[in-house]
PDB file of C-alpha atoms in Angstrom:
ATOM      1  CA  MET X1183    -128.832-143.117-258.343  1.00 39.00           C
ATOM      2  CA  MET X1184    -126.602-141.271-255.880  1.00 44.00           C
ATOM      3  CA  PRO X1185    -125.358-143.118-252.748  1.00 45.00           C
ATOM      4  CA  GLY X1186    -127.560-142.612-249.701  1.00 46.00           C
ATOM      5  CA  ARG X1187    -130.612-141.810-251.827  1.00 52.00           C
ATOM      6  CA  LEU X1188    -133.782-143.898-251.593  1.00 53.00           C
ATOM      7  CA  ALA X1189    -134.907-145.671-254.735  1.00 54.00           C
ATOM      8  CA  GLY X1190    -137.926-144.076-256.386  1.00 54.00           C
ATOM      9  CA  VAL X1191    -137.613-140.805-254.427  1.00 55.00           C
ATOM     10  CA  PRO X1192    -136.756-137.814-256.661  1.00 68.00           C
ATOM     11  CA  GLU X1193    -133.883-135.639-255.523  1.00 76.00           C
ATOM     12  CA  ASN X1194    -134.709-132.164-254.313  1.00 82.00           C
ATOM     13  CA  PRO X1195    -133.763-129.777-257.167  1.00 84.00           C
ATOM     14  CA  LEU X1196    -132.972-127.038-254.627  1.00 86.00           C
ATOM     15  CA  THR X1197    -129.911-129.029-253.591  1.00 86.00           C
ATOM     16  CA  LEU X1198    -128.570-129.385-257.150  1.00 90.00           C
ATOM     17  CA  SER X1199    -126.250-127.177-259.195  1.00 92.00           C
ATOM     18  CA  TRP X1200    -124.705-127.501-262.648  1.00 94.00           C
ATOM     19  CA  HIS X1201    -122.006-125.748-264.679  1.00 93.00           C
ATOM     20  CA  ASP X1202    -119.796-126.246-267.730  1.00 92.00           C
ATOM     21  CA  THR X1203    -116.327-124.741-267.373  1.00 92.00           C
ATOM     22  CA  ALA X1204    -115.901-124.483-271.159  1.00 91.00           C
ATOM     23  CA  TRP X1205    -118.820-122.053-271.440  1.00 91.00           C
ATOM     24  CA  ILE X1206    -118.187-119.848-268.383  1.00 90.00           C
ATOM     25  CA  PRO X1207    -115.520-117.495-269.898  1.00 90.00           C
ATOM     26  CA  MET X1208    -117.688-116.614-272.920  1.00 90.00           C
ATOM     27  CA  LEU X1209    -121.174-116.346-271.397  1.00 92.00           C
ATOM     28  CA  ASN X1210    -123.247-113.373-272.616  1.00 92.00           C
ATOM     29  CA  PRO X1211    -126.956-112.598-273.146  1.00 92.00           C
ATOM     30  CA  ALA X1212    -126.792-113.930-276.727  1.00 91.00           C
ATOM     31  CA  ASN X1213    -125.632-117.451-275.889  1.00 92.00           C
ATOM     32  CA  VAL X1214    -126.848-117.942-272.300  1.00 93.00           C
ATOM     33  CA  MET X1215    -129.994-119.771-273.526  1.00 92.00           C
ATOM     34  CA  ASP X1216    -127.828-122.165-275.536  1.00 92.00           C
ATOM     35  CA  TYR X1217    -125.738-122.721-272.394  1.00 94.00           C
ATOM     36  CA  PHE X1218    -128.869-123.508-270.404  1.00 93.00           C
ATOM     37  CA  SER X1219    -130.064-125.926-273.133  1.00 92.00           C
ATOM     38  CA  GLU X1220    -127.077-128.265-272.769  1.00 91.00           C
ATOM     39  CA  ARG X1221    -128.037-131.929-272.585  1.00 88.00           C
ATOM     40  CA  SER X1222    -126.176-132.490-269.308  1.00 91.00           C
ATOM     41  CA  ASN X1223    -128.100-129.706-267.554  1.00 92.00           C
ATOM     42  CA  PRO X1224    -130.560-131.452-265.125  1.00 92.00           C
ATOM     43  CA  PHE X1225    -132.826-128.365-265.002  1.00 93.00           C
ATOM     44  CA  TYR X1226    -133.573-128.379-268.721  1.00 93.00           C
ATOM     45  CA  ASP X1227    -136.647-130.291-269.962  1.00 91.00           C
ATOM     46  CA  ARG X1228    -136.095-131.452-273.533  1.00 90.00           C
ATOM     47  CA  GLN X1229    -139.862-131.678-274.143  1.00 90.00           C
ATOM     48  CA  CYS X1230    -140.175-127.895-274.075  1.00 92.00           C
ATOM     49  CA  ASN X1231    -141.004-125.550-276.950  1.00 92.00           C
ATOM     50  CA  ASN X1232    -137.453-124.203-276.970  1.00 90.00           C
ATOM     51  CA  GLU X1233    -136.202-127.565-278.183  1.00 90.00           C
ATOM     52  CA  VAL X1234    -138.807-127.584-280.968  1.00 90.00           C
ATOM     53  CA  VAL X1235    -137.742-124.101-282.116  1.00 89.00           C
ATOM     54  CA  ARG X1236    -134.065-125.126-282.097  1.00 87.00           C
ATOM     55  CA  MET X1237    -134.716-128.276-284.119  1.00 88.00           C
ATOM     56  CA  GLN X1238    -136.757-126.308-286.694  1.00 86.00           C
ATOM     57  CA  ARG X1239    -134.197-123.482-286.631  1.00 82.00           C
ATOM     58  CA  LEU X1240    -136.834-120.866-285.958  1.00 83.00           C
ATOM     59  CA  GLY X1241    -136.392-117.648-284.034  1.00 80.00           C
ATOM     60  CA  MET X1242    -137.063-117.502-280.327  1.00 81.00           C
ATOM     61  CA  ASP X1243    -139.787-114.932-280.982  1.00 81.00           C
ATOM     62  CA  GLN X1244    -141.925-117.825-282.239  1.00 86.00           C
ATOM     63  CA  LEU X1245    -142.381-119.039-278.662  1.00 87.00           C
ATOM     64  CA  ASN X1246    -145.148-116.466-278.112  1.00 87.00           C
ATOM     65  CA  ASN X1247    -147.223-118.150-280.835  1.00 87.00           C
ATOM     66  CA  MET X1248    -146.953-121.607-279.225  1.00 89.00           C
ATOM     67  CA  THR X1249    -148.555-123.169-276.147  1.00 91.00           C
ATOM     68  CA  GLY X1250    -146.891-125.401-273.617  1.00 92.00           C
ATOM     69  CA  LEU X1251    -143.653-125.480-271.613  1.00 94.00           C
ATOM     70  CA  GLU X1252    -140.964-122.915-272.441  1.00 94.00           C
ATOM     71  CA  TYR X1253    -137.892-121.120-271.025  1.00 94.00           C
ATOM     72  CA  ILE X1254    -137.275-117.379-271.348  1.00 93.00           C
ATOM     73  CA  LEU X1255    -134.462-115.069-270.342  1.00 93.00           C
ATOM     74  CA  LEU X1256    -136.063-112.965-267.590  1.00 92.00           C
ATOM     75  CA  HIS X1257    -133.246-110.809-266.208  1.00 93.00           C
ATOM     76  CA  VAL X1258    -129.648-109.994-267.105  1.00 92.00           C
ATOM     77  CA  GLN X1259    -126.993-108.371-264.962  1.00 91.00           C
ATOM     78  CA  GLU X1260    -123.735-108.713-266.817  1.00 86.00           C
ATOM     79  CA  PRO X1261    -121.287-110.291-266.446  1.00 84.00           C
ATOM     80  CA  ILE X1262    -122.254-112.465-263.491  1.00 88.00           C
ATOM     81  CA  LEU X1263    -126.024-112.873-263.150  1.00 93.00           C
ATOM     82  CA  TYR X1264    -128.686-114.269-265.494  1.00 95.00           C
ATOM     83  CA  VAL X1265    -132.223-115.301-264.502  1.00 95.00           C
ATOM     84  CA  ILE X1266    -134.131-117.820-266.638  1.00 95.00           C
ATOM     85  CA  ARG X1267    -137.814-118.583-266.070  1.00 94.00           C
ATOM     86  CA  LYS X1268    -139.617-121.830-266.744  1.00 94.00           C
ATOM     87  CA  GLN X1269    -143.284-121.239-267.552  1.00 94.00           C
ATOM     88  CA  HIS X1270    -146.336-122.725-269.213  1.00 94.00           C
ATOM     89  CA  ARG X1271    -147.748-120.547-271.982  1.00 92.00           C
ATOM     90  CA  HIS X1272    -151.505-120.575-272.562  1.00 92.00           C
ATOM     91  CA  THR X1273    -151.894-117.685-275.021  1.00 90.00           C
ATOM     92  CA  PRO X1274    -149.494-115.166-276.538  1.00 88.00           C
ATOM     93  CA  ALA X1275    -150.333-112.819-273.645  1.00 88.00           C
ATOM     94  CA  GLN X1276    -150.789-115.303-270.779  1.00 91.00           C
ATOM     95  CA  ALA X1277    -148.199-117.614-269.164  1.00 92.00           C
ATOM     96  CA  THR X1278    -147.990-119.290-265.747  1.00 93.00           C
ATOM     97  CA  PRO X1279    -144.543-119.252-264.040  1.00 93.00           C
ATOM     98  CA  ILE X1280    -143.308-122.631-262.808  1.00 93.00           C
ATOM     99  CA  ALA X1281    -139.710-122.065-261.637  1.00 93.00           C
ATOM    100  CA  ASP X1282    -136.832-119.589-261.849  1.00 94.00           C
ATOM    101  CA  TYR X1283    -133.145-120.437-262.329  1.00 95.00           C
ATOM    102  CA  HIS X1284    -130.179-118.282-261.383  1.00 94.00           C
ATOM    103  CA  ILE X1285    -126.945-118.435-263.343  1.00 94.00           C
ATOM    104  CA  ILE X1286    -124.343-116.939-260.989  1.00 93.00           C
ATOM    105  CA  ALA X1287    -120.763-116.898-262.274  1.00 91.00           C
ATOM    106  CA  GLY X1288    -121.682-119.683-264.711  1.00 92.00           C
ATOM    107  CA  ILE X1289    -123.239-121.984-262.054  1.00 94.00           C
ATOM    108  CA  ILE X1290    -126.952-122.744-262.389  1.00 95.00           C
ATOM    109  CA  TYR X1291    -129.172-122.999-259.297  1.00 95.00           C
ATOM    110  CA  GLN X1292    -132.912-123.342-258.972  1.00 94.00           C
ATOM    111  CA  ALA X1293    -134.465-120.505-257.001  1.00 92.00           C
ATOM    112  CA  PRO X1294    -136.547-121.683-254.012  1.00 90.00           C
ATOM    113  CA  ASP X1295    -140.315-121.325-254.228  1.00 87.00           C
ATOM    114  CA  LEU X1296    -142.427-119.510-251.616  1.00 88.00           C
ATOM    115  CA  ASN X1297    -143.345-122.733-249.814  1.00 89.00           C
ATOM    116  CA  SER X1298    -139.690-123.729-249.394  1.00 89.00           C
ATOM    117  CA  VAL X1299    -138.761-120.245-248.166  1.00 90.00           C
ATOM    118  CA  LEU X1300    -141.559-120.238-245.562  1.00 93.00           C
ATOM    119  CA  ASN X1301    -140.665-123.741-244.375  1.00 92.00           C
ATOM    120  CA  SER X1302    -137.004-122.808-244.048  1.00 91.00           C
ATOM    121  CA  ARG X1303    -137.815-119.632-242.108  1.00 93.00           C
ATOM    122  CA  LEU X1304    -140.231-121.438-239.806  1.00 95.00           C
ATOM    123  CA  LEU X1305    -137.738-124.211-239.085  1.00 94.00           C
ATOM    124  CA  SER X1306    -135.045-121.646-238.402  1.00 94.00           C
ATOM    125  CA  THR X1307    -137.377-119.727-236.076  1.00 95.00           C
ATOM    126  CA  VAL X1308    -138.358-122.861-234.165  1.00 95.00           C
ATOM    127  CA  HIS X1309    -134.693-123.846-233.836  1.00 94.00           C
ATOM    128  CA  HIS X1310    -133.719-120.473-232.388  1.00 94.00           C
ATOM    129  CA  ILE X1311    -136.711-120.466-230.016  1.00 95.00           C
ATOM    130  CA  GLN X1312    -135.792-123.927-228.783  1.00 94.00           C
ATOM    131  CA  SER X1313    -132.173-122.843-228.321  1.00 92.00           C
ATOM    132  CA  ALA X1314    -133.312-119.784-226.354  1.00 91.00           C
ATOM    133  CA  PHE X1315    -135.579-121.939-224.190  1.00 90.00           C
ATOM    134  CA  ASP X1316    -132.737-124.376-223.460  1.00 88.00           C
ATOM    135  CA  GLU X1317    -130.433-121.467-222.654  1.00 84.00           C
ATOM    136  CA  ALA X1318    -132.993-119.976-220.251  1.00 85.00           C
ATOM    137  CA  SER X1319    -133.613-123.355-218.617  1.00 86.00           C
ATOM    138  CA  SER X1320    -129.905-123.739-217.920  1.00 82.00           C
ATOM    139  CA  PHE X1321    -130.031-120.656-215.647  1.00 82.00           C
ATOM    140  CA  SER X1322    -132.957-121.969-213.593  1.00 85.00           C
ATOM    141  CA  ARG X1323    -132.213-123.287-210.116  1.00 83.00           C
ATOM    142  CA  TYR X1324    -134.446-125.037-207.596  1.00 85.00           C
ATOM    143  CA  HIS X1325    -134.024-125.339-203.841  1.00 84.00           C
ATOM    144  CA  PRO X1326    -136.481-127.279-201.621  1.00 82.00           C
ATOM    145  CA  SER X1327    -136.730-124.452-199.077  1.00 83.00           C
ATOM    146  CA  LYS X1328    -136.381-121.435-201.408  1.00 82.00           C
ATOM    147  CA  GLY X1329    -138.144-122.653-204.535  1.00 86.00           C
ATOM    148  CA  TYR X1330    -137.113-121.609-208.036  1.00 85.00           C
ATOM    149  CA  SER X1331    -134.544-118.902-208.715  1.00 85.00           C
ATOM    150  CA  TRP X1332    -132.334-117.597-211.526  1.00 83.00           C
ATOM    151  CA  ASP X1333    -128.572-117.730-211.724  1.00 79.00           C
ATOM    152  CA  PHE X1334    -127.320-115.689-214.684  1.00 74.00           C
ATOM    153  CA  LYS X1335    -123.633-116.216-214.087  1.00 70.00           C
ATOM    154  CA  ASP X1336    -121.489-117.061-217.039  1.00 67.00           C
ATOM    155  CA  ARG X1337    -121.189-120.767-217.785  1.00 64.00           C
ATOM    156  CA  LYS X1338    -117.425-120.617-217.618  1.00 66.00           C
ATOM    157  CA  SER X1339    -117.618-118.842-214.254  1.00 72.00           C
ATOM    158  CA  ARG X1340    -119.988-121.488-212.911  1.00 67.00           C
ATOM    159  CA  GLU X1341    -117.717-124.221-214.201  1.00 72.00           C
ATOM    160  CA  ARG X1342    -114.691-122.593-212.564  1.00 76.00           C
ATOM    161  CA  GLU X1343    -116.595-122.245-209.274  1.00 76.00           C
ATOM    162  CA  ARG X1344    -117.685-125.868-209.443  1.00 75.00           C
ATOM    163  CA  GLN X1345    -114.121-127.052-210.111  1.00 79.00           C
ATOM    164  CA  ALA X1346    -112.813-124.850-207.277  1.00 81.00           C
ATOM    165  CA  ALA X1347    -115.427-126.237-204.873  1.00 78.00           C
ATOM    166  CA  LEU X1348    -114.566-129.806-205.840  1.00 77.00           C
ATOM    167  CA  SER X1349    -110.834-129.216-205.435  1.00 77.00           C
ATOM    168  CA  LYS X1350    -111.405-127.528-202.070  1.00 72.00           C
ATOM    169  CA  LYS X1351    -113.556-130.421-200.908  1.00 66.00           C
ATOM    170  CA  GLU X1352    -110.923-132.923-201.971  1.00 64.00           C
ATOM    171  CA  THR X1353    -108.217-130.867-200.231  1.00 60.00           C
ATOM    172  CA  VAL X1354    -110.164-130.741-196.968  1.00 55.00           C
ATOM    173  CA  LYS X1355    -110.847-134.449-197.216  1.00 55.00           C
ATOM    174  CA  ASP X1356    -107.152-135.180-197.753  1.00 53.00           C
ATOM    175  CA  GLN X1357    -106.164-132.911-194.865  1.00 54.00           C
ATOM    176  CA  ALA X1358    -108.630-134.556-192.490  1.00 55.00           C
ATOM    177  CA  GLY X1359    -107.280-138.027-193.046  1.00 61.00           C
ATOM    178  CA  SER X1360    -103.875-137.904-194.633  1.00 66.00           C
ATOM    179  CA  HIS X1361    -101.439-140.760-194.108  1.00 69.00           C
ATOM    180  CA  PHE X1362     -98.833-138.475-192.496  1.00 71.00           C
ATOM    181  CA  GLN X1363    -101.280-137.106-189.938  1.00 72.00           C
ATOM    182  CA  ARG X1364    -102.509-140.547-188.973  1.00 73.00           C
ATOM    183  CA  ASN X1365     -98.928-141.714-188.344  1.00 78.00           C
ATOM    184  CA  ARG X1366     -98.176-138.561-186.397  1.00 78.00           C
ATOM    185  CA  VAL X1367    -101.199-139.060-184.147  1.00 81.00           C
ATOM    186  CA  HIS X1368    -100.106-142.628-183.400  1.00 80.00           C
ATOM    187  CA  MET X1369     -96.627-141.394-182.458  1.00 84.00           C
ATOM    188  CA  LEU X1370     -98.023-138.741-180.106  1.00 83.00           C
ATOM    189  CA  LEU X1371    -100.321-141.238-178.410  1.00 85.00           C
ATOM    190  CA  ALA X1372     -97.446-143.675-177.918  1.00 85.00           C
ATOM    191  CA  GLU X1373     -95.261-140.922-176.411  1.00 85.00           C
ATOM    192  CA  LEU X1374     -98.014-139.828-174.022  1.00 84.00           C
ATOM    193  CA  SER X1375     -98.526-143.434-172.953  1.00 84.00           C
ATOM    194  CA  ARG X1376     -94.836-143.714-172.076  1.00 84.00           C
ATOM    195  CA  LYS X1377     -94.831-140.461-170.054  1.00 83.00           C
ATOM    196  CA  PHE X1378     -98.045-141.157-168.193  1.00 82.00           C
ATOM    197  CA  PRO X1379     -98.361-144.915-167.757  1.00 81.00           C
ATOM    198  CA  GLU X1380    -101.501-146.352-166.193  1.00 77.00           C
ATOM    199  CA  PRO X1381    -101.126-147.539-162.558  1.00 75.00           C
ATOM    200  CA  ALA X1382    -100.693-151.288-162.301  1.00 70.00           C
ATOM    201  CA  PHE X1383    -103.441-153.204-160.496  1.00 65.00           C
ATOM    202  CA  GLN X1384    -102.155-154.882-157.244  1.00 65.00           C
ATOM    203  CA  PRO X1385    -104.492-157.462-155.665  1.00 65.00           C
ATOM    204  CA  ARG X1386    -104.777-157.419-151.850  1.00 66.00           C
ATOM    205  CA  ALA X1387    -103.190-160.374-150.012  1.00 60.00           C
ATOM    206  CA  VAL X1388    -105.595-162.620-148.097  1.00 56.00           C
ATOM    207  CA  THR X1389    -104.140-164.444-145.046  1.00 59.00           C
ATOM    208  CA  ALA X1390    -105.421-167.837-144.086  1.00 57.00           C
ATOM    209  CA  PRO X1391    -106.932-168.196-140.567  1.00 56.00           C
ATOM    210  CA  ALA X1392    -104.963-169.957-137.816  1.00 57.00           C
ATOM    211  CA  GLU X1393    -105.684-173.502-136.983  1.00 58.00           C
ATOM    212  CA  GLY X1394    -108.442-173.976-134.419  1.00 54.00           C
ATOM    213  CA  ALA X1395    -109.622-170.369-134.620  1.00 54.00           C
ATOM    214  CA  ASP X1396    -113.208-169.554-135.171  1.00 54.00           C
ATOM    215  CA  VAL X1397    -113.695-168.264-138.640  1.00 50.00           C
ATOM    216  CA  LYS X1398    -116.786-166.318-137.627  1.00 51.00           C
ATOM    217  CA  SER X1399    -114.939-164.466-134.880  1.00 50.00           C
ATOM    218  CA  GLU X1400    -112.176-163.452-137.287  1.00 50.00           C
ATOM    219  CA  ILE X1401    -114.483-161.953-139.860  1.00 47.00           C
ATOM    220  CA  LYS X1402    -116.148-158.814-138.706  1.00 49.00           C
ATOM    221  CA  THR X1403    -118.651-157.205-140.923  1.00 47.00           C
ATOM    222  CA  GLU X1404    -119.773-153.705-140.399  1.00 47.00           C
ATOM    223  CA  ILE X1405    -123.004-152.718-142.026  1.00 45.00           C
ATOM    224  CA  LYS X1406    -123.803-149.100-142.249  1.00 47.00           C
ATOM    225  CA  THR X1407    -127.321-148.196-143.114  1.00 47.00           C
ATOM    226  CA  GLU X1408    -128.054-144.731-144.344  1.00 48.00           C
ATOM    227  CA  VAL X1409    -131.643-143.651-144.543  1.00 47.00           C
ATOM    228  CA  LYS X1410    -132.281-140.954-147.071  1.00 51.00           C
ATOM    229  CA  SER X1411    -135.330-138.876-146.579  1.00 51.00           C
ATOM    230  CA  GLU X1412    -137.113-137.171-149.368  1.00 53.00           C
ATOM    231  CA  PRO X1413    -137.155-133.384-149.320  1.00 53.00           C
ATOM    232  CA  GLY X1414    -140.119-131.959-147.406  1.00 54.00           C
ATOM    233  CA  THR X1415    -140.580-135.022-145.164  1.00 54.00           C
ATOM    234  CA  GLN X1416    -139.393-135.651-141.614  1.00 55.00           C
ATOM    235  CA  PRO X1417    -136.799-138.290-140.960  1.00 54.00           C
ATOM    236  CA  ARG X1418    -138.213-141.597-139.921  1.00 60.00           C
ATOM    237  CA  MET X1419    -137.652-142.345-136.185  1.00 59.00           C
ATOM    238  CA  LYS X1420    -137.017-145.779-134.804  1.00 61.00           C
ATOM    239  CA  PRO X1421    -139.637-146.957-132.254  1.00 62.00           C
ATOM    240  CA  PRO X1422    -138.440-147.313-128.633  1.00 63.00           C
ATOM    241  CA  PRO X1423    -137.672-150.820-127.432  1.00 64.00           C
ATOM    242  CA  GLU X1424    -140.463-152.628-125.660  1.00 64.00           C
ATOM    243  CA  LYS X1425    -140.179-152.976-121.877  1.00 60.00           C
ATOM    244  CA  LYS X1426    -140.099-156.521-120.630  1.00 60.00           C
ATOM    245  CA  GLN X1427    -141.789-157.426-117.352  1.00 61.00           C
ATOM    246  CA  ARG X1428    -139.303-158.453-114.723  1.00 62.00           C
ATOM    247  CA  LEU X1429    -139.985-161.856-113.250  1.00 60.00           C
ATOM    248  CA  ASN X1430    -139.385-162.310-109.486  1.00 51.00           C
TER     249      ASN X1430
END
């Protein structure tokens, strides 16, 4: 069992390959079936009719008169490509294909079946569609007042603009409150305070009254009353003083 493989789960034959370096230099259509029949080849089933013919030392033409599992040489393109087919023979004229094997430069691979090809193409299509959808979504923008919009600028350009905006914001922030400027402002305020000092508050002196003097006569209070009239109304007149009857 290979590491990372679950017990009891057969390995996918489409991921396997096999070769024998001793055979590769001398491969030809006459011995390619013997090369494929090596015991270490994982694609070769030793219960096939080919093994029976080899053990009985019969010719390969006898396979047409037998029924069951067999391997045949299907296609040859010397010196690099050989195609071997695994099939189940029912009659001398009827056989059902099971799998095809490619021998390319001496390395044996199993050809994928139609189901595997369709699954691979569908998965690839779904992957590319999902990638296109993610790419399109990255250009979508939303603003509360404007709604959705598209921004098809290059990602690198957007990244450069974002970095430039951040650096500009940090620069403005540093300029607005740098340590040098704060110290300079304090120096200017101190210099202005020295040139234009605030007037000092001087309390008025209060003299004590002389002994024996009437305090009430010394303190004179003037009360001024100002009557404000509203616009559009006549000023309020004081009533004349009442006449008092003179007593004889």
